[in-house]
Coordinates of C-alpha atoms (C1' of nucleotides) in Angstrom, one line a residue:
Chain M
X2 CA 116.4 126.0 32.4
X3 CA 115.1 123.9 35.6
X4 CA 118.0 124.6 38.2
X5 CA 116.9 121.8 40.6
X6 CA 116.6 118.0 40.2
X7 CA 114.9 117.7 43.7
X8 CA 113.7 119.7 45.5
X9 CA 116.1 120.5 48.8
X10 CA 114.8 118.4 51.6
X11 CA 113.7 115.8 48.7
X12 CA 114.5 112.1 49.6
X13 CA 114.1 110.3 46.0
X14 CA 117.4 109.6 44.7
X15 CA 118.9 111.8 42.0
X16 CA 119.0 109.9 39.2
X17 CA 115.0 109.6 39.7
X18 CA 114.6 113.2 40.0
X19 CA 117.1 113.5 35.8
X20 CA 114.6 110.9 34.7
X21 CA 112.0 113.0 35.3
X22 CA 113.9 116.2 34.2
X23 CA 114.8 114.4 31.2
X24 CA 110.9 113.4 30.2
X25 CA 109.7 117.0 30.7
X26 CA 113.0 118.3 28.9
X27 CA 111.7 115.8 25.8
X28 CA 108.6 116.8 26.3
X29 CA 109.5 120.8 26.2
X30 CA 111.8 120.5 23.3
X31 CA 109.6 117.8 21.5
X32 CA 112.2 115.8 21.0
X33 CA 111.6 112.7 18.5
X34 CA 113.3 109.7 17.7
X35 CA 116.4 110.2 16.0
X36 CA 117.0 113.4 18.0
X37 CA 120.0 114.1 20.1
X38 CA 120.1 114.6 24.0
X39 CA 122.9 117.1 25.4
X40 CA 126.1 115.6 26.4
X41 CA 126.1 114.1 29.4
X42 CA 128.6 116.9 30.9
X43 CA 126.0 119.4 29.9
X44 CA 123.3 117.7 31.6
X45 CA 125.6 116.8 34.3
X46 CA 126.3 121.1 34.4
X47 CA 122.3 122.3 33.7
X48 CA 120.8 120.1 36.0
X49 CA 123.2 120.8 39.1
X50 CA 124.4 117.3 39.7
X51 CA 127.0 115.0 39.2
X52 CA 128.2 112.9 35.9
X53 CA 127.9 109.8 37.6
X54 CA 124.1 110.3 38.5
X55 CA 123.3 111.3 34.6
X56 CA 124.8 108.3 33.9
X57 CA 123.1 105.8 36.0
X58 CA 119.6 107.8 34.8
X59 CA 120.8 108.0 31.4
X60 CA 122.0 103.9 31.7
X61 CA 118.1 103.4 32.9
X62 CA 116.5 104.7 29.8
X63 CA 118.9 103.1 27.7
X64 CA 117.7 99.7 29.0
X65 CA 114.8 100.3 28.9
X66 CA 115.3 101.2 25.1
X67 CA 113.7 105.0 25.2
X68 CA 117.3 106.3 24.5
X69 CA 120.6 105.1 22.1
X70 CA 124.3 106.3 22.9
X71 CA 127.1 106.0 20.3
X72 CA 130.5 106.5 22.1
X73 CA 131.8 109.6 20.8
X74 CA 128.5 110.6 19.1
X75 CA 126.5 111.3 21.7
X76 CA 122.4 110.2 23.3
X77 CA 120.0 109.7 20.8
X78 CA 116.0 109.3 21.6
X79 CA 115.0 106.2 19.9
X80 CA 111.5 104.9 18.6
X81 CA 110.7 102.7 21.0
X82 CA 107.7 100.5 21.2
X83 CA 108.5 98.4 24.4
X84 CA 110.5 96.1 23.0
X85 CA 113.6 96.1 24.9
X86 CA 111.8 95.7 27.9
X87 CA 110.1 92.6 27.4
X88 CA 112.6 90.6 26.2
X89 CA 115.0 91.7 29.6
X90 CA 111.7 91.4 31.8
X91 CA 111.3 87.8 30.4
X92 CA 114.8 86.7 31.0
X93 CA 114.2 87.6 34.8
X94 CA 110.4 87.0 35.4
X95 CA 109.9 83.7 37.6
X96 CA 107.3 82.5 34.9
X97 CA 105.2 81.6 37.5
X98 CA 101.8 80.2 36.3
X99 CA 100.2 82.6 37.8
X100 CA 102.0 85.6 35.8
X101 CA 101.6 83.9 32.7
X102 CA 97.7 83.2 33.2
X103 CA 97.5 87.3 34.0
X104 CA 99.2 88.1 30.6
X105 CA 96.7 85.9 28.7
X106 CA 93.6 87.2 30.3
X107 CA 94.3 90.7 30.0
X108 CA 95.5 90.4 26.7
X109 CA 92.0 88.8 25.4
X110 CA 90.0 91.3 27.5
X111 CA 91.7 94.0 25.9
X112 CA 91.2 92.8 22.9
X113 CA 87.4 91.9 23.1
X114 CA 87.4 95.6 24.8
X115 CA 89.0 96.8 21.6
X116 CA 86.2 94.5 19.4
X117 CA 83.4 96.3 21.5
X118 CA 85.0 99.7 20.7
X119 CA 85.1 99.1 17.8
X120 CA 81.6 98.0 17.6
X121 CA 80.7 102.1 19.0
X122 CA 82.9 103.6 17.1
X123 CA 84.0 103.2 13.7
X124 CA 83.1 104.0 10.6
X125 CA 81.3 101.6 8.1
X126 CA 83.9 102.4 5.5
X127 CA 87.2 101.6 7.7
X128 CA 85.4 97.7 8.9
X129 CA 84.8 97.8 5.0
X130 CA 88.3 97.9 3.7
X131 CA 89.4 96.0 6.9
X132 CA 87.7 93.6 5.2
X133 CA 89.0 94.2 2.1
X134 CA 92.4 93.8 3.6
X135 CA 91.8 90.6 6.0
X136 CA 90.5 88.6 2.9
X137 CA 93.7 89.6 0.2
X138 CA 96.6 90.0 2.4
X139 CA 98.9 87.4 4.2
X140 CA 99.1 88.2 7.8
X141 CA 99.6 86.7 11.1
X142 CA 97.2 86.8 14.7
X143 CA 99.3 89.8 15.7
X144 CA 99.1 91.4 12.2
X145 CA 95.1 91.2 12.2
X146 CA 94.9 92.3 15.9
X147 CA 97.2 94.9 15.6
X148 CA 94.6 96.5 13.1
X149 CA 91.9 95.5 15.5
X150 CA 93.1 97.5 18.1
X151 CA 94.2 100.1 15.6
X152 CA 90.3 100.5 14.6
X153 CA 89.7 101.1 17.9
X154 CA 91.2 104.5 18.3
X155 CA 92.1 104.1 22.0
X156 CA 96.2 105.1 22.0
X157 CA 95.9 103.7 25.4
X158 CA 94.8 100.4 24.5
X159 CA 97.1 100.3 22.0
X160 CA 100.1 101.0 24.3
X161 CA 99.1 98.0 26.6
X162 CA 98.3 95.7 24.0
X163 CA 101.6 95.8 22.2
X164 CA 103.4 95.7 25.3
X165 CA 101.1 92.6 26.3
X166 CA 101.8 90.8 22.7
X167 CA 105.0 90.9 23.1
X168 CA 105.3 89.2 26.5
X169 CA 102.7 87.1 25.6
X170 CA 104.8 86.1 22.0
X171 CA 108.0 86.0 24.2
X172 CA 106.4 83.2 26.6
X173 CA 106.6 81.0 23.6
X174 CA 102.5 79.2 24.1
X175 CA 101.7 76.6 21.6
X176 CA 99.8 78.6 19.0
X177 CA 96.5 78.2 17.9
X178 CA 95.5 78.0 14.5
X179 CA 93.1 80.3 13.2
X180 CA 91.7 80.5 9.6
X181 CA 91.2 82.9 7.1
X182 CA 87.8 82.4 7.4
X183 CA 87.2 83.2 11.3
X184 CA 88.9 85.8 10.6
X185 CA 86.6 86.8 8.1
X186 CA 83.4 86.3 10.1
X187 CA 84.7 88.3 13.1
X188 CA 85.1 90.8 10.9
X189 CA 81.4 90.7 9.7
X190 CA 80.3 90.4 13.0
X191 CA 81.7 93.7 13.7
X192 CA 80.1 95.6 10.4
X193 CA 76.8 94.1 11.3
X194 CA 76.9 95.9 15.5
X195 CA 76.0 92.8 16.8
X196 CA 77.5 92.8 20.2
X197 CA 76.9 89.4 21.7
X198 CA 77.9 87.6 18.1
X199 CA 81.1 89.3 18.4
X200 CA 81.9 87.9 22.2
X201 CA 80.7 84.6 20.4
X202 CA 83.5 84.3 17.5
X203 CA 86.0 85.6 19.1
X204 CA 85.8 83.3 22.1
X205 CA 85.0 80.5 19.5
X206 CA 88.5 81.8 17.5
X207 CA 90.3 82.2 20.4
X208 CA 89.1 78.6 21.6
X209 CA 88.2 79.9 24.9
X210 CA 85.3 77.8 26.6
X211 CA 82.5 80.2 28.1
X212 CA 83.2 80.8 31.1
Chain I
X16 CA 132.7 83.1 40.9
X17 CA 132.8 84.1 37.3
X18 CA 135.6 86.9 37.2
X19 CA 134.8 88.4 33.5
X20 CA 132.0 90.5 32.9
X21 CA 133.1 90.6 29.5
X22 CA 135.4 88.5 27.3
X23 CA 138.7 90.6 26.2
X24 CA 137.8 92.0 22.8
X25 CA 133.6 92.3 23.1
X26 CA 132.2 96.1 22.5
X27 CA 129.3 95.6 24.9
X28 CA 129.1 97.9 27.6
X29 CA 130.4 96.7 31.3
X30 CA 127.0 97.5 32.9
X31 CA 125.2 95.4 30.3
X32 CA 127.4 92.7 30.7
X33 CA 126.8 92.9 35.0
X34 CA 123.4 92.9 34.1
X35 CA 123.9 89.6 32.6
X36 CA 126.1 88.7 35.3
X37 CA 123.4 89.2 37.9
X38 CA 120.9 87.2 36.3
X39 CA 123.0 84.0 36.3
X40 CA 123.8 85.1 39.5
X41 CA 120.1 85.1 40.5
X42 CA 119.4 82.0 38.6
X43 CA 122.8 80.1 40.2
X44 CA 122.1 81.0 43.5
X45 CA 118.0 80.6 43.5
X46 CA 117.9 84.6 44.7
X47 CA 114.2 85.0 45.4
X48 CA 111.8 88.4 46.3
X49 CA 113.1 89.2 49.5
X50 CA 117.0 88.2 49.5
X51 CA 119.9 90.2 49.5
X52 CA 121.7 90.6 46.5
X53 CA 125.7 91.0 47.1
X54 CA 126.8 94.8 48.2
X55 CA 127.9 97.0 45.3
X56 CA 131.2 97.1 46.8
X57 CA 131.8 93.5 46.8
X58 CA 129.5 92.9 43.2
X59 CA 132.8 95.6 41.9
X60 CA 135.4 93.4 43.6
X61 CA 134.1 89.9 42.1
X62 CA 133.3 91.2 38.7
X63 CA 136.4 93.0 38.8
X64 CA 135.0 96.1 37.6
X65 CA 134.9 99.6 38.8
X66 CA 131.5 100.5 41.1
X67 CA 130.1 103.6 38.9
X68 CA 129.6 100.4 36.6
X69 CA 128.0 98.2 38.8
X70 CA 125.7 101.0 40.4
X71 CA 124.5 101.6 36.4
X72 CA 123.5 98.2 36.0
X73 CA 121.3 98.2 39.5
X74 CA 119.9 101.4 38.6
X75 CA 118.7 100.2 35.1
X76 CA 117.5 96.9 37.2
X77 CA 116.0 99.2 39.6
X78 CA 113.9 101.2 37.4
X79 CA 112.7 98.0 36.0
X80 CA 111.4 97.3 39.0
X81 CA 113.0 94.0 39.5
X82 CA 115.3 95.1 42.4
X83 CA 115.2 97.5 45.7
X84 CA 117.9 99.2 47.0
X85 CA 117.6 100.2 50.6
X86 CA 120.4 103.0 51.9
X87 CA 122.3 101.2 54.9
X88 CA 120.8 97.8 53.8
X89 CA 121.6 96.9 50.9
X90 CA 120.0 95.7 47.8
X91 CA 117.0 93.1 47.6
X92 CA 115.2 91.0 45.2
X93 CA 111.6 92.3 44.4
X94 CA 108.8 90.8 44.2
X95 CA 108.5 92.3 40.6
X96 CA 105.0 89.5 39.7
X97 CA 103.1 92.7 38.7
X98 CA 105.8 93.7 36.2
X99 CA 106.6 97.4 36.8
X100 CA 106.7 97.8 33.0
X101 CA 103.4 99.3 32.4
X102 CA 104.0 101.6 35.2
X103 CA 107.2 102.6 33.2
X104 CA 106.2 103.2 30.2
X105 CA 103.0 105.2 31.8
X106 CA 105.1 108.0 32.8
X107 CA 106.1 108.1 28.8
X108 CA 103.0 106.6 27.3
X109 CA 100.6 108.9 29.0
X110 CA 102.1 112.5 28.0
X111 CA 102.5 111.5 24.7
X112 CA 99.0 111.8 23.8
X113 CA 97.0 112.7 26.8
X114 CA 93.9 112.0 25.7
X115 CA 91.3 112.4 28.5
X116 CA 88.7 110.5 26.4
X117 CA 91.4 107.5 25.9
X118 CA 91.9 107.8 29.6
X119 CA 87.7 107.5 30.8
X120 CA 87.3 105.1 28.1
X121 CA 90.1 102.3 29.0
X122 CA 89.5 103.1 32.9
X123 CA 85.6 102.1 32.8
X124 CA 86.3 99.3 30.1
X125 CA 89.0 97.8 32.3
X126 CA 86.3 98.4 35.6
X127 CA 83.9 96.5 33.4
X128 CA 86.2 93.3 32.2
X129 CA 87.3 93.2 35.8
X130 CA 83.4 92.5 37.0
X131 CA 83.3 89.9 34.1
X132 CA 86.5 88.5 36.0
X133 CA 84.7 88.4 39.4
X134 CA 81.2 86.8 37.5
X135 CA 84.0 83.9 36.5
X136 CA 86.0 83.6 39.0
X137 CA 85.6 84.9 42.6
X138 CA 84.6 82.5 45.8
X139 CA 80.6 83.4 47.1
X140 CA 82.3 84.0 50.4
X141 CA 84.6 87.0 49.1
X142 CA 81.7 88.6 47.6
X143 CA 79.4 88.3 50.8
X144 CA 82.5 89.9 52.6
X145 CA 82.5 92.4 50.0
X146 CA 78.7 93.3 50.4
X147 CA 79.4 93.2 54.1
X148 CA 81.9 95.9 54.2
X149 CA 80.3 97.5 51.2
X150 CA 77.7 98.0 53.7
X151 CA 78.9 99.0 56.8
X152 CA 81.9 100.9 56.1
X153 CA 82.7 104.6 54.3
X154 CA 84.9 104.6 51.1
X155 CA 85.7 106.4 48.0
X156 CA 84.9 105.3 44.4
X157 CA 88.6 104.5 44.3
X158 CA 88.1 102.6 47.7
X159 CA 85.0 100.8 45.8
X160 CA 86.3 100.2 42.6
X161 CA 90.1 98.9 44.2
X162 CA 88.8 96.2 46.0
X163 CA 86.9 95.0 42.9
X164 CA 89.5 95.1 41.0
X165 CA 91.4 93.5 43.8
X166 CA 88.9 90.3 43.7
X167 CA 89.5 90.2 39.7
X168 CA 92.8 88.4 40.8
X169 CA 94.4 89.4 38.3
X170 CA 97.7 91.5 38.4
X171 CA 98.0 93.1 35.6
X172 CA 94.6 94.9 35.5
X173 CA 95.2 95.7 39.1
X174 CA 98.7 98.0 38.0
X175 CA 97.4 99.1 34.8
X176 CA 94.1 100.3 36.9
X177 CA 95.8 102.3 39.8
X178 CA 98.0 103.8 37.1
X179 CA 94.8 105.3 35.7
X180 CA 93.4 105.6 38.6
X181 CA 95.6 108.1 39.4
X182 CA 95.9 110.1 36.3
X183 CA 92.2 109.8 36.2
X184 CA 92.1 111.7 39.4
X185 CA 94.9 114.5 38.4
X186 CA 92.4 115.3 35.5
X187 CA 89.9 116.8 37.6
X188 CA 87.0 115.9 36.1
X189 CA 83.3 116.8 37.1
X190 CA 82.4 113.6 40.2
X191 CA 79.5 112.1 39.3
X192 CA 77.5 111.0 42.6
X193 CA 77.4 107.7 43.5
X194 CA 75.0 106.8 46.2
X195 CA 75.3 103.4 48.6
X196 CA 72.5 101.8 47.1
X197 CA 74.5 101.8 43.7
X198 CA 76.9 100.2 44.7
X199 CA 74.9 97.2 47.0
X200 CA 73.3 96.6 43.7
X201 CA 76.3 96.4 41.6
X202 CA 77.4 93.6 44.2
X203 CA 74.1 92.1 44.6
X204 CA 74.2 91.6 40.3
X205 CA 77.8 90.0 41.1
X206 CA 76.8 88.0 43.5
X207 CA 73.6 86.0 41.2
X208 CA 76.0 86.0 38.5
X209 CA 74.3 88.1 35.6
X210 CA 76.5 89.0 33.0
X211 CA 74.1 91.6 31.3
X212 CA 72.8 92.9 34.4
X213 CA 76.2 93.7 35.8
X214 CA 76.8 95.8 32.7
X215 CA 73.5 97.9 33.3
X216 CA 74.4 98.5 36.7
X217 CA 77.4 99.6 35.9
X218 CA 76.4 101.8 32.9
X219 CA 74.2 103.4 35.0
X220 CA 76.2 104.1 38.2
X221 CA 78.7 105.5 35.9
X222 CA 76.7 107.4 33.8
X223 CA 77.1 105.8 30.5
X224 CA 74.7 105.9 28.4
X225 CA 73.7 103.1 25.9
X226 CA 76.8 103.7 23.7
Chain K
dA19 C1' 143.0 125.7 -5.1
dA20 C1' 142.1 121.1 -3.8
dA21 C1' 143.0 117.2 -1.4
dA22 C1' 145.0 114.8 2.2
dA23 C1' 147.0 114.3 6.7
dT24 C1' 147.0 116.0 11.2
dA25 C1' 145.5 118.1 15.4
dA26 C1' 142.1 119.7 18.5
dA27 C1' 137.8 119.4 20.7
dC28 C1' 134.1 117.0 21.7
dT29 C1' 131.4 112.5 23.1
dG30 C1' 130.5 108.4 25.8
dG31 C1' 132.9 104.4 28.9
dT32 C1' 135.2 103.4 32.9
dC33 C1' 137.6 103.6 37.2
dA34 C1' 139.3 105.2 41.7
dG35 C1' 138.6 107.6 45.7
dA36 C1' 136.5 110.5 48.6
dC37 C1' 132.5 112.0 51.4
dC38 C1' 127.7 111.8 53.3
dA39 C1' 123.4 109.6 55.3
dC40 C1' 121.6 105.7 57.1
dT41 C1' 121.1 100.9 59.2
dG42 C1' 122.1 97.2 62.2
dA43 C1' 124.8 94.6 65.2
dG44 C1' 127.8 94.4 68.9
dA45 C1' 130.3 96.5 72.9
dG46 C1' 129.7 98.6 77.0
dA47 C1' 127.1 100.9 80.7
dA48 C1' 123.0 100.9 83.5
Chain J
dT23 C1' 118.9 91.7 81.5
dT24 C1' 118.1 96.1 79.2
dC25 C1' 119.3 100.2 77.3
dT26 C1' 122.8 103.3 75.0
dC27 C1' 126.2 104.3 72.0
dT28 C1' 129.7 103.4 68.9
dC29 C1' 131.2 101.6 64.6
dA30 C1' 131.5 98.9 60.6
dG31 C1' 128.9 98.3 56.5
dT32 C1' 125.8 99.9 52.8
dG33 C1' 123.8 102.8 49.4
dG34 C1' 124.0 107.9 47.4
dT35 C1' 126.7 111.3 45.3
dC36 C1' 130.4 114.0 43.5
dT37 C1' 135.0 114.9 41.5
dG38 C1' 138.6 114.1 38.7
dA39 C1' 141.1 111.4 35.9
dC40 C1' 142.0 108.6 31.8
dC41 C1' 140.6 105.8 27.6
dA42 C1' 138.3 105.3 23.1
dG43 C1' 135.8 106.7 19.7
dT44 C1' 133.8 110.8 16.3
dT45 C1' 133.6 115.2 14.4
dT46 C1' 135.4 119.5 13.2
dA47 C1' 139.1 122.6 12.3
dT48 C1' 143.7 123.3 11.0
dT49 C1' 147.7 122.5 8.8
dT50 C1' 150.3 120.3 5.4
dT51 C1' 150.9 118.3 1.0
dT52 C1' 149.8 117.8 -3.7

DNA sequence: AAAAATAAACTGGTCAGACCACTGAGAGAA
DNA sequence: TTCTCTCAGTGGTCTGACCAGTTTATTTTT
């Protein structure tokens, strides 16, 4: 298929050059979770390059938690969702106040992004069985944000915001308690449009002062 | 130091238990951005493992983000505060469903939450310098738009925007014109502090309409 | 013929050793 | 002192070997 990892007078290191190689093979073959990768001696022979380099690219994306190896089996892709990575990142991260005020704040701003998104986009029926759902079921903040940014369509958004929810969880902040209820009026706040209202309970819920 | 990456009978992979090894490392020794980590030669020696194992567990750390590796040098600590993550999982997240409209949509909101940041937080003295150079000097949008996200302060927002940023740019999309004035009054809305009117200005330089 | 045991052919896991390309410090020359 | 130049050290890569599992094919036994 592709002969070359890098191109001839190319300085990036091999193993960069497979991970790439390795995303566009995915990509080509549409490859899903569950599927197998070739053996690493394949790869090693297709791409041009040595077994030890596969390795240390395949190693990468295991740690990362894209890919699975069984010994004897073979590479599997695996359904990731970012997981992996946080817990590692967290273990190594100087949790320097800083960092940890950066996680908060963009984690709320995407989420009132994904309120006012919502707010534009969807359709009176989905924010009614929302609803529906948010005043039956049991769920926790991350359940009822999860759907949040769900409504809002944005697979973007959604990326980021599970990524940041699960730094944010792993950082281990006193909770805050939120009832059923505010809950329940955010949610009304978004079936009735009203922009500035929503700003208003979610700040209230998330007990952010104004500013 | 400690000689056993792993104790006699345990399954886990060598590289995942250097990994482990290096982090206690990090932590024992108070290894900060900047300082030399231990050759790989030498990291083989005192773990007593072979060097195809160590170089697996720096290359996973390496595509993390979280170290450096420098041919001749050696290998460093990073100053990894930005958390490379979302810049990892971009290259996997973004092909998955390249949505252009996802794309525009989480670029401007991001633009927008990162003017509310500024409203909040930034000094009257960076925002006169701001207006200054705005003034005086030639730039880009990207030029524009990076040092305002650059006076959000905040980290996060700053990776997650060059990130889309640059995809925004590969997508080739129609440039709306932005003229000089635009963008003086963008600041000049910064500068008295007015939530709503920042958000006009904004819609209107980039073309938004209402919605 | 069916079932069980065995063998072969794979797969990942690890190591050792050999080069190469590059950097930096120290030895030597100017 | 200052400038070369050499050389030891470092990461980057490849090869080949062996181990330890799994799967498949083959042979043997029932």
């Amino acid at each position: 298929m592709i002969p070359y990892v890098n191109s001839p007078q190319n300085n990036t290191k091999v193993y960069i050059g497979i991970v790439k190689q390795l995303r566009s093979m995915i990509e080509h073959d549409g490859l899903k979770p569950g599927d197998r990768l070739p053996s690493e001696r394949e790869l090693s022979e297709r791409l041009g390059v040595g077994r030890s380099s596969v390795r240390e690219a395949l190693r990468a994306l295991e740690l990362l938690g894209l890919i699975e190896t069984r010994r004897g089996e073979g590479t599997f892709m695996r359904d990731f969702r970012g997981h992996q990575l946080v817990q590692l990142l967290s273990t190594f991260i100087l949790q320097d106040k800083k960092s940890i005020r950066d996680v908060k704040e963009t984690k709320f701003l995407i989420e009132l992004d994904c309120l006012w998104l919502i707010i534009q986009k969807a359709e009176e029926d989905q924010l009614l069985r929302f609803k529906k759902w948010a005043l039956e079921a049991d769920y926790t903040d991350d359940d009822f944000f999860l759907k949040i940014v769900t409504l809002a369509d944005n697979h973007l958004f959604l990326r980021i915001w599970i990524i940041l929810k699960d730094y944010y969880n792993s950082l281990d902040l006193e909770r805050m308690m939120v009832t059923k209820e505010q809950y329940a009026e955010l949610i009304e706040t978004l079936i009735s449009r009203n922009e500035s209202e929503v700003i208003r309970v979610y700040r209230n819920l998330r007990n952010l002062s104004k500013g």
